[in-house]
Coordinates of C-alpha atoms in Angstrom, one line a residue:
M1 CA -12.5 33.2 5.6
K2 CA -10.1 34.3 8.3
K3 CA -6.5 33.1 8.2
L4 CA -4.1 32.5 11.1
L5 CA -0.9 31.4 9.4
D6 CA 2.2 29.8 10.8
M7 CA 0.9 29.5 14.3
M8 CA 3.3 27.4 16.4
V9 CA 2.1 24.4 18.5
L10 CA 4.5 23.6 21.3
T11 CA 5.1 19.8 21.8
R12 CA 5.9 18.1 25.1
D13 CA 9.6 18.0 24.3
G14 CA 9.8 21.7 23.2
E15 CA 9.5 21.4 19.4
R16 CA 7.3 23.9 17.4
L17 CA 4.9 22.6 14.8
A18 CA 4.0 25.1 12.1
T19 CA 0.2 25.3 11.8
D20 CA -2.2 27.2 9.4
V21 CA -5.7 27.8 10.7
Y22 CA -8.6 28.9 8.5
L23 CA -11.8 30.1 10.2
P24 CA -15.4 30.8 8.9
Q25 CA -16.1 34.5 8.6
H26 CA -19.8 34.5 8.2
S27 CA -20.9 32.3 11.1
E28 CA -20.5 32.4 14.9
G29 CA -17.9 30.2 16.5
P30 CA -16.6 28.2 18.1
W31 CA -16.6 25.5 15.4
P32 CA -15.6 21.8 15.0
V33 CA -12.1 21.5 13.6
I34 CA -10.9 19.5 10.7
I35 CA -7.1 18.9 10.7
E36 CA -4.6 17.4 8.3
R37 CA -1.0 16.7 9.5
T38 CA 1.4 16.3 6.6
P39 CA 5.2 16.0 5.9
Y40 CA 4.5 17.3 2.3
N41 CA 4.2 21.1 3.1
K42 CA 1.0 22.4 4.6
E43 CA 1.0 25.3 2.1
A44 CA 1.3 23.1 -1.0
A45 CA -1.6 21.4 -2.8
S46 CA -1.7 17.7 -2.1
R47 CA -1.0 15.9 -5.4
S48 CA -4.1 13.7 -4.9
E49 CA -6.6 16.5 -4.6
V50 CA -7.5 16.3 -8.3
D51 CA -11.1 16.3 -9.2
V52 CA -12.5 14.4 -12.2
S53 CA -12.0 17.4 -14.5
G54 CA -8.3 17.4 -13.7
H55 CA -8.3 20.5 -11.5
L56 CA -5.9 20.4 -8.6
L57 CA -7.4 21.9 -5.4
S58 CA -5.2 24.3 -3.5
R59 CA -5.1 24.3 0.3
E60 CA -7.0 27.6 0.3
E61 CA -9.8 26.1 -1.9
M62 CA -10.1 23.2 0.4
A63 CA -10.1 25.4 3.5
K64 CA -12.8 27.7 1.9
A65 CA -15.0 24.7 1.2
F66 CA -14.7 23.5 4.8
T67 CA -15.2 26.9 6.4
N68 CA -18.2 27.6 4.2
A69 CA -19.6 24.4 5.6
G70 CA -19.1 25.5 9.2
F71 CA -15.7 24.0 10.1
A72 CA -12.4 25.5 11.2
C73 CA -9.8 24.0 8.9
V74 CA -6.2 23.3 10.0
F75 CA -3.1 22.2 8.1
Q76 CA 0.1 21.4 10.0
D77 CA 3.7 20.5 9.0
C78 CA 5.1 17.4 10.7
R79 CA 8.1 17.7 12.9
G80 CA 11.3 18.4 11.1
R81 CA 9.5 19.2 7.8
Y82 CA 9.2 22.6 6.1
K83 CA 8.4 25.2 8.8
S84 CA 8.2 22.9 11.8
S85 CA 11.3 22.5 14.1
G86 CA 12.9 19.3 15.2
V87 CA 14.5 16.3 13.5
F88 CA 12.4 14.2 11.1
I89 CA 12.4 10.5 11.8
K90 CA 9.8 8.9 9.6
Y91 CA 6.6 7.9 11.3
I92 CA 8.1 7.8 14.9
N93 CA 6.9 11.1 16.5
E94 CA 3.5 11.3 14.9
A95 CA 1.4 9.8 17.8
E96 CA 2.7 12.1 20.5
D97 CA 2.8 15.2 18.2
G98 CA -0.7 14.5 17.1
F99 CA -1.9 14.1 20.6
D100 CA -0.2 17.4 21.6
T101 CA -1.8 19.2 18.7
C102 CA -5.3 17.9 19.6
Q103 CA -4.7 19.1 23.1
W104 CA -3.7 22.6 21.8
L105 CA -6.7 22.7 19.5
I106 CA -9.4 22.1 22.1
Q107 CA -7.9 25.0 24.1
Q108 CA -8.4 27.5 21.3
P109 CA -11.4 29.8 21.6
W110 CA -12.4 29.0 18.0
C111 CA -12.6 25.2 18.7
N112 CA -15.9 23.8 20.1
G113 CA -14.1 20.7 21.4
S114 CA -14.8 18.4 18.5
I115 CA -12.0 17.4 16.1
G116 CA -12.1 15.5 12.8
T117 CA -9.0 14.3 11.0
M118 CA -8.3 13.7 7.3
G119 CA -5.5 13.1 4.9
L120 CA -3.9 10.8 2.4
S121 CA -1.0 8.3 2.8
Y122 CA 1.4 9.8 5.4
A123 CA -1.4 12.1 6.5
A124 CA -3.4 8.9 7.1
H125 CA -0.6 7.4 9.1
T126 CA -0.5 10.5 11.3
Q127 CA -4.2 10.0 12.0
M128 CA -4.0 6.4 13.1
A129 CA -0.9 7.2 15.2
L130 CA -2.7 9.9 17.2
A131 CA -5.9 7.9 17.5
C132 CA -4.0 5.1 19.2
L133 CA -3.4 7.5 22.1
N134 CA -7.1 8.5 22.4
P135 CA -6.4 12.3 22.2
P136 CA -8.9 14.8 23.6
G137 CA -11.5 16.0 21.2
L138 CA -11.1 13.4 18.5
Q139 CA -14.6 12.6 17.2
C140 CA -14.3 11.5 13.6
M141 CA -11.7 10.4 11.0
S142 CA -11.2 10.0 7.3
L143 CA -8.2 7.9 6.4
D144 CA -7.2 7.7 2.7
S145 CA -4.7 5.1 1.7
G146 CA -2.8 4.7 4.9
G147 CA -2.9 4.2 8.7
F148 CA -0.7 1.4 9.8
S149 CA -2.1 -1.7 11.4
S150 CA 1.5 -3.1 11.5
A151 CA 4.2 -1.6 9.3
Y152 CA 6.1 -4.8 9.7
E153 CA 3.4 -6.6 7.7
C154 CA 2.5 -3.8 5.3
G155 CA 4.1 -0.5 4.5
I156 CA 7.7 -1.1 5.5
R157 CA 8.1 -4.8 5.3
Q158 CA 6.0 -7.6 3.8
G159 CA 6.5 -11.3 4.4
G160 CA 9.8 -10.5 6.0
A161 CA 11.1 -8.6 2.9
F162 CA 11.9 -4.9 2.8
E163 CA 9.7 -2.6 0.7
L164 CA 12.2 -0.5 -1.4
K165 CA 9.7 2.3 -1.9
Q166 CA 11.1 3.4 1.4
A167 CA 14.4 4.0 -0.3
T168 CA 13.1 6.0 -3.2
W169 CA 10.8 8.0 -0.8
A170 CA 13.7 8.8 1.5
Y171 CA 15.8 10.1 -1.4
R172 CA 13.1 12.2 -2.9
Q173 CA 12.1 13.7 0.4
A174 CA 15.7 14.4 1.3
L175 CA 15.8 16.6 -1.8
V176 CA 13.0 18.8 -0.4
S177 CA 14.0 18.6 3.3
P178 CA 14.5 21.8 5.3
E179 CA 18.2 21.0 5.5
A180 CA 18.5 20.8 1.7
Q181 CA 16.5 24.0 1.2
A182 CA 18.8 25.8 3.7
D183 CA 22.1 24.5 2.3
P184 CA 22.6 24.9 -1.5
K185 CA 25.7 22.7 -1.4
L186 CA 23.7 19.8 0.3
K187 CA 20.9 20.3 -2.2
E188 CA 23.5 20.0 -5.1
Q189 CA 25.1 16.9 -3.6
L190 CA 21.7 15.2 -3.3
S191 CA 20.6 16.3 -6.8
N192 CA 23.8 14.9 -8.4
E193 CA 23.1 11.4 -7.1
D194 CA 21.5 9.0 -9.7
I195 CA 18.9 7.0 -7.7
T196 CA 18.4 4.6 -10.6
E197 CA 22.1 3.7 -10.7
W198 CA 22.1 3.3 -6.9
F199 CA 19.5 0.6 -7.2
K200 CA 22.2 -1.4 -9.1
Q201 CA 24.5 -1.1 -6.0
M202 CA 22.5 -2.8 -3.3
P203 CA 22.5 -3.3 -0.4
W204 CA 23.2 0.2 0.8
S205 CA 25.1 0.9 4.0
K206 CA 26.2 3.9 6.1
G207 CA 28.0 6.2 3.8
H208 CA 27.2 4.1 0.8
S209 CA 23.8 5.4 -0.4
P210 CA 22.4 8.3 -2.4
I211 CA 21.2 9.9 0.9
K212 CA 24.6 9.7 2.7
H213 CA 24.7 13.5 2.5
L214 CA 21.8 13.7 5.0
P215 CA 22.7 11.3 7.8
E216 CA 19.4 11.5 9.7
Y217 CA 17.5 10.2 6.7
E218 CA 20.0 7.6 5.9
E219 CA 20.0 6.4 9.5
Y220 CA 16.3 5.8 9.8
L221 CA 16.1 4.1 6.4
L222 CA 18.9 1.7 7.2
Q223 CA 17.4 0.9 10.6
Q224 CA 14.2 -0.1 9.0
W225 CA 16.0 -2.2 6.4
E226 CA 18.2 -4.0 8.8
A227 CA 15.5 -4.7 11.4
G228 CA 14.4 -8.0 9.8
R229 CA 12.9 -9.9 12.7
F230 CA 9.7 -8.7 14.5
S231 CA 10.9 -7.0 17.7
S232 CA 10.1 -4.1 19.9
F233 CA 11.4 -1.9 17.1
W234 CA 8.2 -2.7 15.2
K235 CA 5.9 -1.9 18.1
K236 CA 6.7 1.8 18.2
S237 CA 3.9 4.3 18.2
G238 CA 3.1 5.5 14.7
I239 CA 3.8 2.2 12.9
Y240 CA 1.9 -0.4 15.0
S241 CA -1.8 -0.4 16.0
L242 CA -2.5 -4.1 16.5
E243 CA -2.2 -3.8 20.3
S244 CA -3.8 -0.3 20.5
Y245 CA -7.1 -0.7 18.7
Q246 CA -8.8 -0.7 22.1
N247 CA -7.5 2.8 22.8
I248 CA -9.0 4.3 19.7
P249 CA -12.1 6.1 20.6
D250 CA -15.4 4.6 19.4
I251 CA -16.0 7.2 16.7
P252 CA -17.1 7.1 13.0
I253 CA -14.1 6.3 10.8
L254 CA -14.0 6.3 7.0
L255 CA -11.3 4.1 5.5
M256 CA -10.4 4.3 1.8
S257 CA -7.7 2.6 -0.3
S258 CA -7.5 0.8 -3.7
W259 CA -6.5 -2.6 -5.1
Y260 CA -3.2 -1.3 -6.6
D261 CA -2.3 0.7 -3.5
V262 CA 0.5 -0.3 -1.1
Y263 CA -1.9 -0.1 1.9
V264 CA -4.5 -2.7 1.0
K265 CA -3.7 -5.0 3.9
S266 CA -3.4 -2.1 6.4
T267 CA -6.8 -0.7 5.3
L268 CA -8.6 -4.0 5.4
D269 CA -7.0 -5.0 8.7
N270 CA -8.1 -1.7 10.2
Y271 CA -11.6 -2.2 8.9
N272 CA -12.0 -5.7 10.2
A273 CA -10.5 -4.9 13.6
L274 CA -12.5 -1.6 14.1
S275 CA -15.7 -3.1 12.8
A276 CA -15.4 -6.0 15.2
H277 CA -14.7 -3.9 18.3
K278 CA -16.5 -0.6 17.8
K279 CA -20.2 0.4 17.7
A280 CA -19.8 3.6 15.8
P281 CA -20.0 3.3 12.0
I282 CA -16.9 2.2 10.1
S283 CA -17.0 2.8 6.4
L284 CA -14.8 1.2 3.7
I285 CA -14.2 2.3 0.1
M286 CA -11.8 0.3 -2.2
G287 CA -11.3 1.5 -5.7
P288 CA -9.2 0.0 -8.6
W289 CA -6.7 2.9 -8.5
L290 CA -3.0 3.5 -7.8
H291 CA -2.2 5.3 -4.5
G292 CA -4.5 8.3 -4.2
D293 CA -5.4 8.4 -7.9
R294 CA -9.1 8.1 -7.2
N295 CA -10.2 9.9 -10.3
V296 CA -7.9 8.2 -12.8
T297 CA -9.9 5.5 -14.5
H298 CA -6.9 3.5 -15.8
C299 CA -4.1 1.8 -13.8
G300 CA -0.9 1.0 -15.7
D301 CA -2.0 -0.3 -19.1
V302 CA -5.5 -1.3 -18.0
D303 CA -8.7 0.8 -18.1
F304 CA -11.6 0.1 -15.7
S305 CA -14.2 2.4 -17.5
E306 CA -15.7 5.7 -16.4
N307 CA -17.3 3.8 -13.5
A308 CA -13.9 3.7 -11.8
A309 CA -13.7 7.4 -11.0
F310 CA -14.7 8.4 -7.5
D311 CA -16.4 11.6 -8.6
G312 CA -19.8 10.9 -10.0
N313 CA -19.8 7.3 -8.9
V314 CA -19.1 7.0 -5.2
G315 CA -20.0 10.6 -4.5
K316 CA -20.4 13.9 -6.2
N317 CA -16.7 14.5 -5.6
W318 CA -14.1 13.5 -2.9
L319 CA -14.1 17.0 -1.3
Q320 CA -17.8 17.1 -0.9
Y321 CA -17.9 13.5 0.3
R322 CA -15.6 14.4 3.2
I323 CA -17.6 17.6 4.0
D324 CA -20.8 15.5 4.1
W325 CA -19.0 12.9 6.2
F326 CA -17.9 15.4 8.8
T327 CA -21.1 17.3 8.7
R328 CA -23.0 14.2 9.5
W329 CA -21.0 13.3 12.5
L330 CA -19.8 16.7 13.8
L331 CA -22.7 19.0 12.9
D332 CA -25.6 16.6 13.1
G333 CA -26.2 17.0 9.4
E334 CA -28.4 14.7 7.3
C335 CA -26.7 12.6 4.6
G336 CA -29.2 9.8 4.3
N337 CA -28.5 6.1 4.3
D338 CA -25.2 5.0 2.8
A339 CA -23.7 1.6 2.3
A340 CA -21.0 0.8 4.8
V341 CA -18.9 -1.0 2.2
K342 CA -18.2 0.2 -1.4
V343 CA -15.7 -1.9 -3.3
F344 CA -14.9 -1.8 -7.0
Q345 CA -15.1 -5.2 -8.7
M346 CA -12.5 -5.2 -11.5
G347 CA -13.2 -7.1 -14.7
G348 CA -16.1 -7.9 -17.1
G349 CA -14.9 -5.5 -19.9
T350 CA -14.5 -6.1 -23.6
G351 CA -10.8 -6.9 -23.5
N352 CA -10.2 -4.6 -26.5
K353 CA -7.9 -1.6 -26.7
T354 CA -9.3 1.8 -25.8
P355 CA -8.6 4.9 -27.8
Q356 CA -6.1 5.7 -25.1
H357 CA -4.3 2.4 -25.9
K358 CA -5.3 0.8 -22.6
R359 CA -6.9 -2.7 -22.3
N360 CA -10.6 -2.4 -21.4
H361 CA -10.9 -4.6 -18.3
G362 CA -14.0 -2.9 -17.1
G363 CA -15.6 -3.1 -13.7
Q364 CA -18.4 -1.8 -11.4
W365 CA -19.0 -0.7 -7.9
I366 CA -20.5 -3.2 -5.4
H367 CA -22.4 -1.9 -2.3
S368 CA -22.5 -4.1 0.7
S369 CA -23.0 -4.1 4.4
Q370 CA -19.8 -6.1 5.0
W371 CA -16.3 -7.1 3.9
P372 CA -15.7 -9.9 3.0
L373 CA -18.8 -9.8 0.8
P374 CA -21.8 -12.0 1.7
E375 CA -21.7 -15.5 0.3
T376 CA -17.9 -15.7 0.3
N377 CA -16.1 -19.1 0.6
T378 CA -12.5 -20.2 0.2
Q379 CA -11.8 -22.2 -2.9
T380 CA -8.6 -24.3 -3.1
W381 CA -6.6 -24.9 -6.3
Y382 CA -3.8 -27.4 -6.2
L383 CA -0.5 -27.2 -8.1
N384 CA 0.0 -30.1 -10.3
K385 CA 3.2 -31.5 -12.1
D386 CA 1.8 -30.6 -15.5
Y387 CA 1.8 -26.9 -14.3
S388 CA -2.0 -26.9 -14.0
L389 CA -4.2 -25.6 -11.3
H390 CA -6.9 -28.2 -10.3
Q391 CA -9.3 -28.6 -7.4
S392 CA -7.9 -32.1 -6.9
K393 CA -4.5 -32.9 -5.3
E394 CA -1.5 -34.2 -7.2
M395 CA -1.5 -37.9 -6.2
T396 CA 2.0 -38.8 -7.5
P397 CA 4.9 -37.3 -5.4
T398 CA 6.5 -34.6 -7.6
A399 CA 9.1 -32.0 -7.0
I400 CA 9.9 -29.1 -9.3
T401 CA 13.2 -27.3 -8.8
Y402 CA 14.5 -24.0 -10.3
S403 CA 17.6 -22.0 -9.7
F404 CA 17.4 -18.5 -8.3
D405 CA 20.3 -16.2 -9.0
P406 CA 20.1 -13.0 -6.8
K407 CA 22.3 -11.2 -9.3
K408 CA 19.5 -11.6 -11.9
P409 CA 16.3 -11.0 -10.0
V410 CA 12.8 -11.1 -11.5
P411 CA 11.9 -7.5 -12.5
T412 CA 8.9 -5.8 -10.9
L413 CA 6.2 -5.3 -13.6
G414 CA 3.7 -3.1 -11.8
G415 CA 1.6 -4.2 -8.9
A416 CA 0.5 -2.5 -5.7
L417 CA 3.2 0.2 -5.5
T418 CA 3.7 3.8 -4.8
S419 CA 6.6 6.3 -4.2
G420 CA 8.9 4.3 -6.5
K421 CA 9.6 6.8 -9.2
P422 CA 11.8 7.2 -11.0
V423 CA 12.9 3.6 -10.5
F424 CA 9.6 1.7 -10.5
V425 CA 5.9 2.2 -10.9
G426 CA 2.7 0.3 -9.9
G427 CA -0.4 -0.7 -11.8
A428 CA -1.8 -3.5 -14.0
F429 CA 0.4 -4.5 -17.0
N430 CA 0.7 -7.3 -19.5
Q431 CA 3.4 -9.4 -17.9
I432 CA 6.0 -9.3 -20.6
E433 CA 9.7 -8.2 -20.6
D434 CA 8.7 -4.6 -21.2
P435 CA 11.6 -2.1 -21.7
R436 CA 9.8 0.5 -19.5
F437 CA 10.7 -1.5 -16.4
F438 CA 13.8 -1.5 -14.3
G439 CA 15.7 -4.8 -14.7
S440 CA 13.7 -6.0 -17.7
T441 CA 15.5 -7.4 -20.8
G442 CA 13.2 -5.4 -23.0
S443 CA 12.6 -8.4 -25.2
E444 CA 8.8 -8.1 -24.9
Q445 CA 8.6 -11.9 -24.4
P446 CA 6.4 -13.3 -21.6
I447 CA 8.0 -12.9 -18.3
N448 CA 7.3 -16.5 -17.4
N449 CA 9.7 -17.6 -20.1
R450 CA 12.3 -17.2 -17.5
S451 CA 13.6 -20.4 -16.0
D452 CA 13.2 -19.1 -12.5
I453 CA 9.5 -18.6 -12.8
L454 CA 7.0 -21.5 -12.4
S455 CA 3.6 -20.8 -13.8
F456 CA 0.5 -22.9 -12.9
E457 CA -2.8 -22.1 -14.6
T458 CA -6.4 -23.4 -14.9
Q459 CA -8.2 -24.4 -18.0
P460 CA -10.3 -21.7 -19.6
L461 CA -13.0 -21.0 -17.1
H462 CA -16.5 -22.3 -17.9
E463 CA -18.1 -19.5 -15.9
D464 CA -17.3 -16.2 -14.3
I465 CA -15.5 -16.4 -11.0
L466 CA -15.4 -13.4 -8.6
V467 CA -12.3 -13.5 -6.5
A468 CA -13.2 -11.1 -3.7
G469 CA -11.0 -11.3 -0.6
N470 CA -7.9 -13.1 0.5
V471 CA -5.3 -14.6 -1.8
K472 CA -2.8 -17.0 -0.2
A473 CA -0.5 -19.8 -1.4
T474 CA 0.5 -22.7 0.9
L475 CA 3.8 -24.1 -0.4
F476 CA 5.8 -27.1 0.6
I477 CA 9.3 -25.9 -0.2
E478 CA 12.9 -27.0 0.0
S479 CA 16.2 -25.2 -0.7
D480 CA 19.9 -25.9 -0.7
A481 CA 20.5 -22.3 0.7
P482 CA 20.3 -21.3 4.3
D483 CA 17.8 -18.6 3.4
T484 CA 15.8 -17.7 0.3
D485 CA 12.5 -16.0 -0.7
F486 CA 9.4 -17.3 -2.4
T487 CA 7.1 -15.0 -4.3
I488 CA 3.6 -15.4 -5.7
K489 CA 1.7 -13.5 -8.3
L490 CA -2.0 -14.0 -9.3
L491 CA -2.8 -13.2 -12.9
D492 CA -5.9 -12.9 -15.0
I493 CA -5.1 -14.5 -18.4
A494 CA -7.3 -13.1 -21.1
P495 CA -7.6 -15.0 -24.5
S496 CA -6.2 -13.5 -27.7
N497 CA -8.3 -11.0 -29.7
E498 CA -7.7 -8.7 -32.6
D499 CA -6.0 -6.0 -30.4
Y500 CA -4.0 -8.5 -28.3
P501 CA -3.2 -11.5 -30.5
Q502 CA -0.9 -13.0 -27.9
G503 CA -3.6 -12.5 -25.2
F504 CA -3.0 -10.4 -22.1
A505 CA -1.5 -11.6 -18.8
M506 CA -2.7 -9.1 -16.2
N507 CA -1.2 -8.9 -12.8
I508 CA -3.9 -8.9 -10.1
T509 CA -1.9 -9.1 -6.8
D510 CA 1.4 -10.5 -5.4
G511 CA 3.2 -11.5 -2.2
I512 CA 6.5 -12.6 -0.8
F513 CA 7.9 -14.8 2.0
R514 CA 11.4 -14.8 3.5
C515 CA 12.1 -18.3 4.5
R516 CA 14.3 -17.6 7.5
Y517 CA 11.0 -16.7 9.2
H518 CA 9.4 -20.1 8.6
K519 CA 9.3 -20.7 12.4
S520 CA 8.1 -17.3 13.4
W521 CA 8.7 -13.6 12.7
Q522 CA 10.4 -13.3 16.0
Q523 CA 12.8 -16.2 15.6
P524 CA 14.6 -16.4 12.3
E525 CA 16.1 -19.8 11.6
S526 CA 18.2 -21.1 8.8
L527 CA 16.8 -23.7 6.4
Q528 CA 18.3 -27.2 6.5
Q529 CA 19.2 -29.0 3.3
G530 CA 16.9 -32.0 2.7
H531 CA 14.1 -30.7 4.9
I532 CA 10.7 -29.8 3.6
Y533 CA 9.1 -26.7 5.0
K534 CA 5.5 -25.6 4.9
I535 CA 5.2 -21.8 4.3
E536 CA 2.3 -19.5 3.6
V537 CA 2.8 -16.7 1.1
E538 CA 0.1 -14.0 1.4
A539 CA -0.8 -11.6 -1.4
F540 CA -2.9 -8.5 -1.0
A541 CA -6.6 -9.1 -1.1
T542 CA -8.4 -8.2 -4.3
C543 CA -11.8 -8.0 -6.0
N544 CA -11.5 -9.2 -9.6
L545 CA -14.0 -11.0 -11.9
F546 CA -12.2 -13.7 -13.9
S547 CA -14.5 -13.9 -16.9
K548 CA -15.6 -17.0 -18.6
G549 CA -13.0 -18.1 -21.1
H550 CA -10.2 -16.5 -19.1
K551 CA -7.6 -18.5 -17.0
I552 CA -6.4 -18.0 -13.5
R553 CA -2.6 -18.2 -13.3
L554 CA -0.2 -18.4 -10.3
D555 CA 3.4 -17.5 -10.9
I556 CA 6.0 -18.6 -8.3
S557 CA 9.5 -17.4 -8.1
S558 CA 12.0 -16.0 -5.5
S559 CA 12.4 -12.3 -6.3
N560 CA 10.3 -9.3 -7.2
F561 CA 12.8 -6.4 -7.6
P562 CA 12.9 -3.5 -7.1
K563 CA 9.5 -3.7 -5.2
F564 CA 11.3 -5.8 -2.5
D565 CA 14.9 -6.2 -1.6
V566 CA 16.6 -9.2 -3.1
N567 CA 17.5 -12.1 -0.8
P568 CA 21.2 -13.0 -1.3
N569 CA 20.4 -16.6 -0.2
S570 CA 23.5 -16.5 2.1
G571 CA 21.7 -16.2 5.4
E572 CA 23.6 -13.1 6.4
P573 CA 22.0 -10.2 8.4
E574 CA 19.4 -8.4 6.4
G575 CA 20.3 -5.2 4.7
S576 CA 24.1 -5.7 5.0
A577 CA 24.9 -9.0 3.2
Q578 CA 28.2 -9.1 1.3
Y579 CA 27.9 -12.5 -0.4
A580 CA 25.3 -13.7 -2.9
R581 CA 24.9 -17.3 -4.0
I582 CA 22.5 -19.2 -6.3
A583 CA 19.8 -21.1 -4.5
N584 CA 18.2 -24.3 -5.9
N585 CA 14.6 -24.0 -4.8
T586 CA 12.1 -26.7 -4.9
I587 CA 8.3 -26.9 -4.7
H588 CA 6.8 -30.2 -3.6
L589 CA 3.5 -31.4 -5.0
S590 CA 1.8 -34.6 -3.7
E591 CA -1.2 -35.7 -1.7
E592 CA 0.9 -35.3 1.5
N593 CA 2.7 -32.1 0.5
A594 CA -0.1 -30.4 -1.4
S595 CA 1.1 -27.0 -2.5
C596 CA -2.0 -25.0 -3.3
L597 CA -3.6 -21.6 -3.9
A598 CA -6.5 -20.5 -1.7
L599 CA -8.9 -17.9 -3.1
D600 CA -11.9 -16.2 -1.5
I601 CA -14.7 -16.6 -4.0
S602 CA -17.9 -14.6 -3.7
N603 CA -21.3 -15.5 -5.1
F604 CA -22.6 -12.0 -4.2
T605 CA -25.2 -10.7 -6.6
L606 CA -23.5 -8.4 -9.1
G607 CA -25.0 -5.6 -11.1
V608 CA -25.4 -3.0 -8.4
A609 CA -25.6 0.4 -10.1
P610 CA -23.2 3.1 -9.1
V611 CA -24.8 5.7 -6.8
A612 CA -23.8 9.3 -6.9
G613 CA -23.8 11.2 -3.5

């Protein structure tokens, strides 16, 4: 393998992007090129490149595997990161820099004019960004857990609320920024900040944050935080693809994510849009993992069995799967017939505790030609005054009111999260006041004992129900505050057993809606006292088997912190509010104002055996 390290790609505005090139040594070029563009150091192993044995693949090991298969392999530092010049502004320069890099690649004597892209998370965002500009040479893509459809709807904001993983990410990346590495005093200042304590001092503002020592990072973070309404700010290249899908070349694209990843919606939106408008194969893989943890068979305190690992179930291993993917489409290799959609159906396990002290929830892979799965229909469950979920409406007009104090928000207990350490973590957990979680009382009492959480649940199910697809609540709400939030959480309530005598309330998916956007995302408008509003709160899609004897539960509240920023209920500009007030929030239940939960239910035949590639 021949190495050409720290080559500099000149961008249109004069910045230099540090690029490592690895070339085959025992075959004649030119070759197709596989590139990954990353802000996490092109020379360092990606934390997600762990095989099922626990071995972390180095960049050189990855490059050797690709060059042995007949590809040139390229890793590049994003602008303003590690050895690349320029100022790093998260996401914003990746489309143009990616285009310029592709243009440079096809001009190299060792490139045959065909380019494939790969990468996880931010390195998936960089792919989608450049694809929207239809760069020269782009012939194939592999996006893992990322690639924005609209960062306003998933990735930076959700339901109008701000995702605070952006705050923890900015702080952690500031610590390893080129500026901090070059300036020991700056590094020390950042290291001395206590990010967990700062989460008790929100909202942040200019000069009042743990990243005040690095103004460029603080500035971009606060801009995202304060840009509440949907405007031209959210249509910038790199964070918005909804109006650019037609520009993406008609090429094979592999999309992968997982049910407890932060990019479920982006991945499925990309799959649906590209499948509808492109002729080339679009493949989808959805596992039960946290962000990029494709060979970890548990998620939080829940185990999904050995079936859950990517290696040995979806393919031999993730590295070989990508090599086969690119070989098939860039070298005319033969990989055989492969299902377009592979999704992991969670559930069906014993419910007992594993030797690793995780709850056995079980699961299996489903292979299909489409998503949503065949034979999928929407089922409606209505909220009733006795806190039940029924498939018939509440006939007697009822209103249930609770008080939401923004100074005492509901703590985030897992979920579809990443980049939150050391403040918060994602995954599936028993929904109790667990001392491991930021903001929890630590009492280990059920979280829905709180007076600001309303829980509605079914009777024990008479048969298995597979929820596979969208999860959405239509709520008829009222508030005495000019603005407030409503949150939903879907739970799988398992009955008690010897290992879990109190049962196990497992979080499946959740969502949020900021009520100032009841009219539209473009036109925030205050709530009027005495007026009933119809809102829709969308949670991430899922694929979970609610087993016979279990219950489906819906929790409704007005905060989920620190996953999302807390609404002060005051109606002040977002990200800079100074006053917090208690909101009395009401859910209306009646035949006319029928608050309900809509679930995509599939009758797709189960029992498809895992297939190793």
